[in-house]
Short mmCIF file of C-alpha atoms and ligand atoms in Angstrom, two decimals:
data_model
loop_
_atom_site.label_atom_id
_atom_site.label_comp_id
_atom_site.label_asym_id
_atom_site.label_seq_id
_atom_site.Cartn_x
_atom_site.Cartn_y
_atom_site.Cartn_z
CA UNK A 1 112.69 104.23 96.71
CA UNK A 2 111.19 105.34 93.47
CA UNK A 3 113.27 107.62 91.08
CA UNK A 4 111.06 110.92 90.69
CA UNK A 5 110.03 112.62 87.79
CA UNK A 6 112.49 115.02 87.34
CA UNK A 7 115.37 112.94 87.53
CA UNK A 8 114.33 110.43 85.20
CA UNK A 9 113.14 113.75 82.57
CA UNK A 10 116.67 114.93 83.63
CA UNK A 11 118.06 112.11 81.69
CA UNK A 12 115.88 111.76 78.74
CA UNK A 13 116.82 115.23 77.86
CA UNK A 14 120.26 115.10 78.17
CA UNK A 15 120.30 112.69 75.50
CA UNK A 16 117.81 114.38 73.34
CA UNK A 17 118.93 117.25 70.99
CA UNK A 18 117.66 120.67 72.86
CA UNK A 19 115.77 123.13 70.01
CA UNK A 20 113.92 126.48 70.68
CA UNK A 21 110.62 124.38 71.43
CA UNK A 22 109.36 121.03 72.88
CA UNK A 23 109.34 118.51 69.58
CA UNK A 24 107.08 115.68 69.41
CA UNK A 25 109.80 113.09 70.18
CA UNK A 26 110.98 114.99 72.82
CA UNK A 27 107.46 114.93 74.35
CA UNK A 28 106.88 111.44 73.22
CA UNK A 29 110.14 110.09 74.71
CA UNK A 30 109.28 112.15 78.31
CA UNK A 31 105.94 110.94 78.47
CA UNK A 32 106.85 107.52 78.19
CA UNK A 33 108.68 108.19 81.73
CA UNK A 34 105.97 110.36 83.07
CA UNK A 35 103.41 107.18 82.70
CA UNK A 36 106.23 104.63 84.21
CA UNK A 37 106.08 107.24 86.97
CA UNK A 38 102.26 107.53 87.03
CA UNK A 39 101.75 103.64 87.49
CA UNK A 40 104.61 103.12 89.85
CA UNK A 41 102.77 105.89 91.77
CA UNK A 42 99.58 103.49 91.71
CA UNK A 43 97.45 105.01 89.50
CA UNK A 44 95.13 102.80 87.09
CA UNK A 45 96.70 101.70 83.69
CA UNK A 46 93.76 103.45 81.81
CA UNK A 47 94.00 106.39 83.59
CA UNK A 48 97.75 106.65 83.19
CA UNK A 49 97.52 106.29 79.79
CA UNK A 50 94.11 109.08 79.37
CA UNK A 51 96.33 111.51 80.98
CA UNK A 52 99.37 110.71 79.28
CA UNK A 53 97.41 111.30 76.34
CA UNK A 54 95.89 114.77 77.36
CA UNK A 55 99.09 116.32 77.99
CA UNK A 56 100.83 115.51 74.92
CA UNK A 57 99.08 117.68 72.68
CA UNK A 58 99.32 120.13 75.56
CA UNK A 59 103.31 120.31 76.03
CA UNK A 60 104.59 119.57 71.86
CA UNK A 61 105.19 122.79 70.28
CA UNK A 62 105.47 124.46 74.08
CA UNK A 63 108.38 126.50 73.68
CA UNK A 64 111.40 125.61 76.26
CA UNK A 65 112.02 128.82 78.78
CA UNK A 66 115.22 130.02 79.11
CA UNK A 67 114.89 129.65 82.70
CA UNK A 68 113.73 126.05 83.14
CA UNK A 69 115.24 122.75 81.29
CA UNK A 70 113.61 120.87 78.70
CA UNK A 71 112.64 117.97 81.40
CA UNK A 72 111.67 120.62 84.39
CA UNK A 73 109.54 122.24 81.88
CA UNK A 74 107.15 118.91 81.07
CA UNK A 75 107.22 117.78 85.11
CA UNK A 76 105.44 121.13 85.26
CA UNK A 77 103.27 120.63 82.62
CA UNK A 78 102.28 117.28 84.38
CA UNK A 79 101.81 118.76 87.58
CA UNK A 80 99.74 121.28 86.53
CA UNK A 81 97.51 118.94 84.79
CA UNK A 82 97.75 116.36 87.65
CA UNK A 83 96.30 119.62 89.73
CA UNK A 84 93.57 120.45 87.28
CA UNK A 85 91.97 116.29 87.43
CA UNK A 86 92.28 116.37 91.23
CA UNK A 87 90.78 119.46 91.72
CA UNK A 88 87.16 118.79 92.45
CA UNK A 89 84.10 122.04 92.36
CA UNK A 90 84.41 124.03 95.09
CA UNK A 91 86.12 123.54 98.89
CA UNK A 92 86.90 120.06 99.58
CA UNK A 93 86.11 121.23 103.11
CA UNK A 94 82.54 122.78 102.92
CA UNK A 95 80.35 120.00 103.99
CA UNK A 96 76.39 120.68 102.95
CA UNK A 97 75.39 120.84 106.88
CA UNK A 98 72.98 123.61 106.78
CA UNK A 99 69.14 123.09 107.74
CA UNK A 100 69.71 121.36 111.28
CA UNK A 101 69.47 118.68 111.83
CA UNK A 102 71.79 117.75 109.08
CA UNK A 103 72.86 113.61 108.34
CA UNK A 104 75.80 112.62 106.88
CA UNK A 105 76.24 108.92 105.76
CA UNK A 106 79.30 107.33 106.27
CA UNK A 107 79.92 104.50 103.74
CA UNK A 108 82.53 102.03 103.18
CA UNK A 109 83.94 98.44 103.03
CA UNK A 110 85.05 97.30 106.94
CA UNK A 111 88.77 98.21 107.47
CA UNK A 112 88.56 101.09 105.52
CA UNK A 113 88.63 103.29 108.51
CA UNK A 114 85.05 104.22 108.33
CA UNK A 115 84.63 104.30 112.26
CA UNK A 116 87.59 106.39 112.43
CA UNK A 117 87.14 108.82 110.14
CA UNK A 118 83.34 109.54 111.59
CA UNK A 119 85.03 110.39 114.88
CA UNK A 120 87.82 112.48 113.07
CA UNK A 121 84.86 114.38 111.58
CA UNK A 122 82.45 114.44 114.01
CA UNK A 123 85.55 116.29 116.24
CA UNK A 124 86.33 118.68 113.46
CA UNK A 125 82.77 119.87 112.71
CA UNK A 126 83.24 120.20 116.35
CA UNK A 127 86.43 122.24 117.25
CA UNK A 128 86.31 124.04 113.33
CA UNK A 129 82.70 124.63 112.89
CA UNK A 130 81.23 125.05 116.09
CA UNK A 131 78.75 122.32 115.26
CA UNK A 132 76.74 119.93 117.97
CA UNK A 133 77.44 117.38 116.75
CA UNK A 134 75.10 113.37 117.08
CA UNK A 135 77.05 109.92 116.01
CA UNK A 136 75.55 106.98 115.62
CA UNK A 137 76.61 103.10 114.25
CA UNK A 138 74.58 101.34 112.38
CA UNK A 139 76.61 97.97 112.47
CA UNK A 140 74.05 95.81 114.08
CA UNK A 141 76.37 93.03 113.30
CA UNK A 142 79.20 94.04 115.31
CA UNK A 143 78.28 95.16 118.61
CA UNK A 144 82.19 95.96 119.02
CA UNK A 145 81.86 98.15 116.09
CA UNK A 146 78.69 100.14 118.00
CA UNK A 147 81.07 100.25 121.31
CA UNK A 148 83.70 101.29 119.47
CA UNK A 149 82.20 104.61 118.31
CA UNK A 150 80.81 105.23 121.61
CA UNK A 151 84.37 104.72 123.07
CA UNK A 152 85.65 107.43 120.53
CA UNK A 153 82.48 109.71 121.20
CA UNK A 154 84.14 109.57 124.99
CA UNK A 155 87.59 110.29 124.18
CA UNK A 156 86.43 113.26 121.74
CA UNK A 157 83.51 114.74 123.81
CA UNK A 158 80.94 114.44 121.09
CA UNK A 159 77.64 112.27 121.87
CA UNK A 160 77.10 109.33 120.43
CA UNK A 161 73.32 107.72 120.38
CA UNK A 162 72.41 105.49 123.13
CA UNK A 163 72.72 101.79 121.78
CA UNK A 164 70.14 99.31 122.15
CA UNK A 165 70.25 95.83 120.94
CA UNK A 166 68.37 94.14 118.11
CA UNK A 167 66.96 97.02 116.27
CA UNK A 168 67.25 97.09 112.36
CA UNK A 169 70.02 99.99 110.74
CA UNK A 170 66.70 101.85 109.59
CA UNK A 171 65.47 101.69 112.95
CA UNK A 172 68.61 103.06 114.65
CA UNK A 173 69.35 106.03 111.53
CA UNK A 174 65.15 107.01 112.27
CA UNK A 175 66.19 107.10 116.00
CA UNK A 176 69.35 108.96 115.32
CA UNK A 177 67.61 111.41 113.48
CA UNK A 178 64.71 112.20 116.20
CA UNK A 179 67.38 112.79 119.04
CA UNK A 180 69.17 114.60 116.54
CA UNK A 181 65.96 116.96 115.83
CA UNK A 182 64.37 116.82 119.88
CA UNK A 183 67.97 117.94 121.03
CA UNK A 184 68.90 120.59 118.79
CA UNK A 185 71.90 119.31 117.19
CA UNK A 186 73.09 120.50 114.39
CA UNK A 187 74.34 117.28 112.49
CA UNK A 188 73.96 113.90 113.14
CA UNK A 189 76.36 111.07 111.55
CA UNK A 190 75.68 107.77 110.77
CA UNK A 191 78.46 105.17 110.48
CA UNK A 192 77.02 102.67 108.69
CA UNK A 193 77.87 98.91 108.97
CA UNK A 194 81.20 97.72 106.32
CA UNK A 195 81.52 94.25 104.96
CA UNK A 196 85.24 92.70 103.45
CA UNK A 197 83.72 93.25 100.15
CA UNK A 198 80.45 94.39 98.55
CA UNK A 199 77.58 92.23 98.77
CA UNK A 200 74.18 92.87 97.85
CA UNK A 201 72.76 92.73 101.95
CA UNK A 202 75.21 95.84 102.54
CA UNK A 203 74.36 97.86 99.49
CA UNK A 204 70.64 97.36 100.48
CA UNK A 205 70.64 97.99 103.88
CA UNK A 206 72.64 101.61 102.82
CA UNK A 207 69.98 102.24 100.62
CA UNK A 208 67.10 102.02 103.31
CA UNK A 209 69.48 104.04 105.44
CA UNK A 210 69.79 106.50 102.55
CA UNK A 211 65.81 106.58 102.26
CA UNK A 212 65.05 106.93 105.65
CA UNK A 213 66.87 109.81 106.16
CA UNK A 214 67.85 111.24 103.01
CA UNK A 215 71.28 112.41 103.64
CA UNK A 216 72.91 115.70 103.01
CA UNK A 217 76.52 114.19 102.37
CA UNK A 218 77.73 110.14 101.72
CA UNK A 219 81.00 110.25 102.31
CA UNK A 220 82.20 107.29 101.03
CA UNK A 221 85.54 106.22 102.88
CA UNK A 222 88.59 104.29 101.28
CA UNK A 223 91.75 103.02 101.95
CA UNK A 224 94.41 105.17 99.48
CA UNK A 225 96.26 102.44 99.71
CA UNK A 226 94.08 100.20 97.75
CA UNK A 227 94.56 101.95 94.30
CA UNK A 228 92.39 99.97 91.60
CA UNK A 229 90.44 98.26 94.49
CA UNK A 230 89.46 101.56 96.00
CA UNK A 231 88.03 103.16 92.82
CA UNK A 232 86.26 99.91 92.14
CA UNK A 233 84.68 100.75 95.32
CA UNK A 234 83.63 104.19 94.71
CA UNK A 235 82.12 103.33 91.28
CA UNK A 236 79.76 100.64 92.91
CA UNK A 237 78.61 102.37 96.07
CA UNK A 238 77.98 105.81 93.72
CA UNK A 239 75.66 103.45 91.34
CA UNK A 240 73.96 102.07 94.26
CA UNK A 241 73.88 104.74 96.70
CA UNK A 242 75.22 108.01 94.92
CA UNK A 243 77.80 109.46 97.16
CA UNK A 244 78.86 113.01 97.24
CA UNK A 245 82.53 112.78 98.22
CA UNK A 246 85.57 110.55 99.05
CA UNK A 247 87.65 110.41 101.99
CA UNK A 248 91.14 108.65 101.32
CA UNK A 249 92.61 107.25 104.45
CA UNK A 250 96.15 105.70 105.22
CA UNK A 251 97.71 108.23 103.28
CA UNK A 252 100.15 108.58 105.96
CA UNK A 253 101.76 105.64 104.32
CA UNK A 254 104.38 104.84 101.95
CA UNK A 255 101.79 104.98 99.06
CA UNK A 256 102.19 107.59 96.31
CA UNK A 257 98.92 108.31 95.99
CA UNK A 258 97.69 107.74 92.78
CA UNK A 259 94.57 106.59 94.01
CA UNK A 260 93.86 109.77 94.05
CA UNK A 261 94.28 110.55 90.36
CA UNK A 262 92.40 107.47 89.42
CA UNK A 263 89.30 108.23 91.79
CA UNK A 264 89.18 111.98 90.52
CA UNK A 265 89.33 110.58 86.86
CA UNK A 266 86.99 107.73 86.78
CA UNK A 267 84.09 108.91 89.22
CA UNK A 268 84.53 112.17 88.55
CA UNK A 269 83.69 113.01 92.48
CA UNK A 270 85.34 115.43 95.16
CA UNK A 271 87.88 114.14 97.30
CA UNK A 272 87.21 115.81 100.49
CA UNK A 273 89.45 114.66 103.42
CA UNK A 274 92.48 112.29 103.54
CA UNK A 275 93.25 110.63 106.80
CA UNK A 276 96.94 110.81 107.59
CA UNK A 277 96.80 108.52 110.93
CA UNK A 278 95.15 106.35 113.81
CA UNK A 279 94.93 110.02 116.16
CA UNK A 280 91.51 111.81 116.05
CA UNK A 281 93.29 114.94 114.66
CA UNK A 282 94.97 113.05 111.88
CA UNK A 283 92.69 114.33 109.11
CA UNK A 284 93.59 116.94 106.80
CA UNK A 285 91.18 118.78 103.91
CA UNK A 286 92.19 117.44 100.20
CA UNK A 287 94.49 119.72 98.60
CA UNK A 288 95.21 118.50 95.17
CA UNK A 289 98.47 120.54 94.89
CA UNK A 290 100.30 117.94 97.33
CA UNK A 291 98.86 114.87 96.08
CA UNK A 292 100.46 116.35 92.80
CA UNK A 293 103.49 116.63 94.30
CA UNK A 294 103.87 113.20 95.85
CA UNK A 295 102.73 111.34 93.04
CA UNK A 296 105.79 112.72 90.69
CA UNK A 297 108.07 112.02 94.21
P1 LIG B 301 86.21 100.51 109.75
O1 LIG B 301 86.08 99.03 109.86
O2 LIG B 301 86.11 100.97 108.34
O3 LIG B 301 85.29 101.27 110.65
O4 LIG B 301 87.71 100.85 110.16
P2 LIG B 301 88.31 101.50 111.50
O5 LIG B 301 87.89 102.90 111.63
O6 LIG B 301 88.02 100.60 112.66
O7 LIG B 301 89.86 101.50 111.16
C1 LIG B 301 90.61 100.32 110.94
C2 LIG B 301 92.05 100.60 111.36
O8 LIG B 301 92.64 101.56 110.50
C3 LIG B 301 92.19 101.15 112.76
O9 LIG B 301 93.30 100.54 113.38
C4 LIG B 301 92.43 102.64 112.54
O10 LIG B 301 93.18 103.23 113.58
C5 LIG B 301 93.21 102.61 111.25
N1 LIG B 301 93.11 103.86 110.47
C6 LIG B 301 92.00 104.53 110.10
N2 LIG B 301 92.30 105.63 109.37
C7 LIG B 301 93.65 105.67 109.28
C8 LIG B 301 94.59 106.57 108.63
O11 LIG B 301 94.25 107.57 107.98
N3 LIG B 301 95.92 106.24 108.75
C9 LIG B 301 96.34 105.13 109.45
N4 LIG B 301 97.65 104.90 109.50
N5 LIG B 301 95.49 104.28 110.05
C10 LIG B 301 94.16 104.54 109.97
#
């Protein structure tokens, strides 16, 4: 396993001369392990080094409490900054799902859990929010894919749109949303179909989605696990589409999360949910003061 944070800072200042306040050095020699710690946590090279960056000027000339060593004094500095980049506006939780009948577009690449994650939330709004709650695929390509939400809508009690065969995404998400309207539920979802990577067809076919229905939320759903790959991701699906949040998943895993940091950094949007397993309750609101926590270990 990976050495944390404060063991490796542990070190550095043991061999460093301890004064009154944090000297540049000092803060230069500590941040030096902080980054190490930052990418072996998974988090982009760029971003590692912008937030490196940041919290220098913020921790030289910090004077050294009494209390706290020199090295547990910058691993709080860090984690108080790694708090402040992953903390998005407002509650991570609070989906826009006022004005019934409210859509929310599910977007992703296939594999990233997409299906999942709309019957995770679908059950949530459910049990949490007291929502009636309308899911619906759009993967015309996979008829599995269309089963397989259905199968879920079963197992969770939460209706799922009746499917039939060879109409268009658009024609299924205009569908969605007049069962949605004629019997009174409050939100419909659409899981939308994924490809292995992004192709022009997919990002198209989202954007007629998008237009048809104009959606209240796009959640747009990664794999944490994916680090660079998964920000990549979120950058071209927001250009295309715009999306309005992020839902990590696998972060159940042995990852450290940095995804995390790098998503919050370079797209600047709200992580809402992580997904922390296969089971329909394995999905937790994103609270940046534990993804702070795992990524120093
Ligand atoms: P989709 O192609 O994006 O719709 O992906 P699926 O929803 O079918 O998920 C692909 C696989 O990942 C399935 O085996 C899921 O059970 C699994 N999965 C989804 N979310 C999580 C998660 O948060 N943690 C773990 N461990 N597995 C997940």
């Amino acid at each position: 396993m990976f050495e944390n944070l404060s063991e490796r800072l542990g070190g550095v200042f043991d061999r460093l001369t301890k004064q009154g306040a944090l000297s540049e050095d000092d803060v230069k020699t500590a941040l030096r392990e902080v980054r190490v710690a930052l990418l072996e946590a998974d988090v982009s090279l760029p971003v590692a080094r912008d937030f490196v960056k940041a919290i220098q000027d913020k921790a030289t000339g910090q004077a050294v409490t009494k209390s706290i060593t020199p090295g547990q004094q910058v691993v709080k500095i860090v984690h108080d900054e790694l708090v402040h980049v992953l903390t998005g506006e407002g509650d991570p939780g609070a989906l826009k799902i006022d004005n019934a009948p409210a859509p929310i577009l599910m977007v992703g690449l296939q594999g990233s859990g997409k299906t999942t994650t709309t019957g995770k939330l679908a059950k949530r709004l459910t049990e949490k929010n007291g929502k009636r709650v309308l899911m619906a695929s759009l993967d015309i390509y996979r008829p599995a894919a269309q089963q397989q939400l259905a199968i879920l809508g079963t197992q969770i009690g939460v209706d799922t749109l009746p499917i039939v065969a060879g109409e268009s995404a658009v024609q299924i998400a205009k569908r969605a949303k007049q069962q949605a309207t004629l019997g009174g539920y409050d939100v419909y979802m659409l899981d939308t179909a994924g490809r292995l990577h992004i192709d022009e067809t997919l990002m198209q076919e989202v954007e007629d989605v998008r237009n048809a229905v104009n959606p209240r939320e796009t959640l747009l759903v990664v794999d944490g696990l994916t680090g660079q790959v998964a920000v990549e991701v979120a950058e071209e699906f927001d250009a295309k589409v715009g999306i309005t949040g992020v839902v990590l998943t696998r972060m159940d895993g042995d990852g450290r999360g940095g995804a995390a940091l790098s998503m919050r950094a370079v797209t600047g949007k709200p992580i809402r949910f992580v997904g922390l397993g296969e089971k329909m309750d394995a999905l937790d609101t994103f609270e940046p003061d534990r993804i702070a926590g795992r990524i120093l270990g």
